[in-house]
Coordinates of C-alpha atoms in Angstrom, one line a residue:
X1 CA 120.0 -36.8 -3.0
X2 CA 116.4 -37.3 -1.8
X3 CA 113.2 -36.4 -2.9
X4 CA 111.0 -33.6 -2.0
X5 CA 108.0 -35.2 -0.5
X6 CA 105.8 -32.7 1.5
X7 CA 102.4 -32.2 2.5
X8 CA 101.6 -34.8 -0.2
X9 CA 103.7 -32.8 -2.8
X10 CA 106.0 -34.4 -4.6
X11 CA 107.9 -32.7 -7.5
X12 CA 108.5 -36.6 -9.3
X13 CA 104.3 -36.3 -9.8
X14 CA 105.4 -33.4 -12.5
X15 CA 108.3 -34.4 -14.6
X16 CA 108.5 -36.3 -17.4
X17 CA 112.0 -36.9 -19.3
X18 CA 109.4 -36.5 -22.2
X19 CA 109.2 -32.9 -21.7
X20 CA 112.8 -32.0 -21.6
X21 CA 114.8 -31.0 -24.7
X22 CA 118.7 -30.5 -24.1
X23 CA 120.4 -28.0 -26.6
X24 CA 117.7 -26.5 -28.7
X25 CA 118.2 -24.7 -31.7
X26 CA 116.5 -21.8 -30.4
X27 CA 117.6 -18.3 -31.2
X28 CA 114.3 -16.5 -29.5
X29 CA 112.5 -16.6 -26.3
X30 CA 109.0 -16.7 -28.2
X31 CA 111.0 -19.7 -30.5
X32 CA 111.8 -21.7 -26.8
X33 CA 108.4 -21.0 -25.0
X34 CA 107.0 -22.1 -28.6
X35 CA 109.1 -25.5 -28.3
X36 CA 108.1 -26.1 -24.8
X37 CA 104.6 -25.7 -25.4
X38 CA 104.7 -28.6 -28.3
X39 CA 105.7 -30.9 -26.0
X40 CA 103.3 -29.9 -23.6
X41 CA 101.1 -30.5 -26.5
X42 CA 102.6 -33.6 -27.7
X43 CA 102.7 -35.5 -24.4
X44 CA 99.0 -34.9 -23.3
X45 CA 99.7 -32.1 -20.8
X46 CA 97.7 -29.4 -22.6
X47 CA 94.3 -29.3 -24.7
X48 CA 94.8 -25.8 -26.2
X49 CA 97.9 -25.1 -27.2
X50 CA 97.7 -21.6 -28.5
X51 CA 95.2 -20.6 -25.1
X52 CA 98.1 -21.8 -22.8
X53 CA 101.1 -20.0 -25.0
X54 CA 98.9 -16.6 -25.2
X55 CA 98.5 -17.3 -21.0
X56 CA 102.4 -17.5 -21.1
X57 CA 103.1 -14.9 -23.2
X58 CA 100.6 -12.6 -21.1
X59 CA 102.5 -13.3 -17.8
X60 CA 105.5 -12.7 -19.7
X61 CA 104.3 -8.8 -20.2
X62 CA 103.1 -8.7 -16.3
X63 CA 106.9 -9.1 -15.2
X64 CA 110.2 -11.1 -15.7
X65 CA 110.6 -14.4 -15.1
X66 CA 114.5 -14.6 -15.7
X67 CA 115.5 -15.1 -12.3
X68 CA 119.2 -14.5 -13.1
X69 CA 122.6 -16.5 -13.7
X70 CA 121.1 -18.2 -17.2
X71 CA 117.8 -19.1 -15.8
X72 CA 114.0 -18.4 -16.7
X73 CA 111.0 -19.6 -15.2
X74 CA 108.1 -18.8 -17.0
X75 CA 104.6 -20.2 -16.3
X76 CA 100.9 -20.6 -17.2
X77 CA 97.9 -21.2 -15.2
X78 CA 95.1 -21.9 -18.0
X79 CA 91.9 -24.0 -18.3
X80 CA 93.7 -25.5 -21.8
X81 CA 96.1 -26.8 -19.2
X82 CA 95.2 -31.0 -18.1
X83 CA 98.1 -31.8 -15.8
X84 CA 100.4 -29.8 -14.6
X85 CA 103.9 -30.4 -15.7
X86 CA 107.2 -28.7 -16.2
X87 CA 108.6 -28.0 -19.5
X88 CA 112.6 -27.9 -19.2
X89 CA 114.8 -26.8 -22.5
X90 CA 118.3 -25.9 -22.7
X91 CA 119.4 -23.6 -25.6
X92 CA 122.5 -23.9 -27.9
X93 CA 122.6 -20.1 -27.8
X94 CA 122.2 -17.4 -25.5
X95 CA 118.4 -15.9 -25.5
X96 CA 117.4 -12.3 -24.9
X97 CA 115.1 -12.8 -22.0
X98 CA 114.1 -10.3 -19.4
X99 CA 115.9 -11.0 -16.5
X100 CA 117.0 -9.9 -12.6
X101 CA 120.5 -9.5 -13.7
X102 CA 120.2 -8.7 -17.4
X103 CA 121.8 -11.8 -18.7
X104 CA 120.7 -13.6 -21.4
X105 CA 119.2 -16.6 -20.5
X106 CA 120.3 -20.5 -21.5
X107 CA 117.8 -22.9 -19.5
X108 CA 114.5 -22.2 -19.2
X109 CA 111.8 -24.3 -16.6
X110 CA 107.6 -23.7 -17.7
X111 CA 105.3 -24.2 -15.4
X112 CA 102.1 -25.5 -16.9
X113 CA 99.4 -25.5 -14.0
X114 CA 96.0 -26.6 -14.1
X115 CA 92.8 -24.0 -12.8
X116 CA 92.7 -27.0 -10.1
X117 CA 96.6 -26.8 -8.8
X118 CA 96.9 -22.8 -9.4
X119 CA 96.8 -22.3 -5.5
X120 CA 98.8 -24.9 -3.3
X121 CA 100.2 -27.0 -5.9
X122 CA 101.8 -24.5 -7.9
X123 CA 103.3 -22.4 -4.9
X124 CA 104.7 -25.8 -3.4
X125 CA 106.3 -26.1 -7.0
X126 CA 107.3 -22.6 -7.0
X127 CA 108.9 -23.0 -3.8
X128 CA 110.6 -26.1 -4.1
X129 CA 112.1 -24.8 -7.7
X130 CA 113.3 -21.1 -6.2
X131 CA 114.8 -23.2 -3.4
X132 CA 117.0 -25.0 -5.9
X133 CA 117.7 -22.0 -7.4
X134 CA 118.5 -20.6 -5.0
X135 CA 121.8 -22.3 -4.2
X136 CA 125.2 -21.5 -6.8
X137 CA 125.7 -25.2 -7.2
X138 CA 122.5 -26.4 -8.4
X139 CA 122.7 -23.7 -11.0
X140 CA 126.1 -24.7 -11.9
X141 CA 124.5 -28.5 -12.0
X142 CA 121.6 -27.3 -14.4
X143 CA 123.8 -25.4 -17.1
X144 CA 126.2 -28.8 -16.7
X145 CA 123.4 -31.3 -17.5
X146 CA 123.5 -33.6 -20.5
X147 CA 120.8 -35.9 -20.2
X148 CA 116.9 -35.6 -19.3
X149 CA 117.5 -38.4 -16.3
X150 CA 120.0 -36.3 -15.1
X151 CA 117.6 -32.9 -15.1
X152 CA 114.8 -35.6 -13.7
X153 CA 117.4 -36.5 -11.0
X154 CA 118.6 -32.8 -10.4
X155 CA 115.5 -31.4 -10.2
X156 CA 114.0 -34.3 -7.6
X157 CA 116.8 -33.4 -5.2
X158 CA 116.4 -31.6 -2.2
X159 CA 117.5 -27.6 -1.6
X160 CA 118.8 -29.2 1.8
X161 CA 121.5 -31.2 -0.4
X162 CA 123.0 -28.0 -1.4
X163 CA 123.3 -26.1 2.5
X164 CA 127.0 -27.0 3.4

């Protein structure tokens, strides 16, 4: 696998194994964006916690962010935001979510961007994440994972290692 490294992008510059939290005991989507946004908290990636979760939540109401088979991707762009990151959780148990295919949903990526990155960096991140999502495999890869190296590792790869 390689890593994306574009126009000075470079998806490694936003993950942090401290973020991710494999099997949550989550029963809610408000209980898993609520979870997310502690670590955000926790690790120095946002200054105002409940600012960025009522910038989530609000986007949440403007339209769905399940993209289908599992998967949400919700985000925040908010001045309580001090580097953008990604949030990754897996849940124990299915989660209501609004979705493309009217699933529930079982892995869920925030997007925490700063005012600064809310143009460029966060559509390169978009991109490069829809990409991935975009192919069967990585999905089946990102419901399979068991360790936050391996998300790291998984989400560092390159859509092009999924074309066949």
């Amino acid at each position: 696998m390689s890593k994306t490294n574009s126009g000075g992008f470079d998806i490694a510059n936003v993950i942090d194994e401290r973020l991710i939290a494999l099997d949550l005991d989550v029963t809610t989507k408000e209980g898993m964006l609520e979870e997310l946004v502690d670590r955000l908290e926790q690790h120095g990636r946002i200054s105002d916690r409940e600012g960025f979760l009522n910038d989530v939540m609000w986007r949440e109401g403007e339209g769905k962010t399940g993209i289908g088979m599992g998967v949400a991707i919700p985000h925040g762009k908010s001045s309580g935001v001090t580097r953008t990151a990604l949030a990754i959780g897996t849940t124990k148990h299915p989660l209501a979510w609004e979705s493309l295919d009217d699933e529930p949903v079982h892995v869920v990526i925030l997007f925490a961007v700063t005012e600064g990155d809310s143009d460029i960096v966060h559509l390169k991140l978009l991109q490069h994440v829809a990409m991935l999502l975009a192919h069967e495999a990585f999905v089946e890869r990102l419901h399979k994972t068991r360790s936050a190296c391996e998300m790291i590792e998984l989400l560092e790869s390159s859509p092009d290692d999924y074309d066949s």
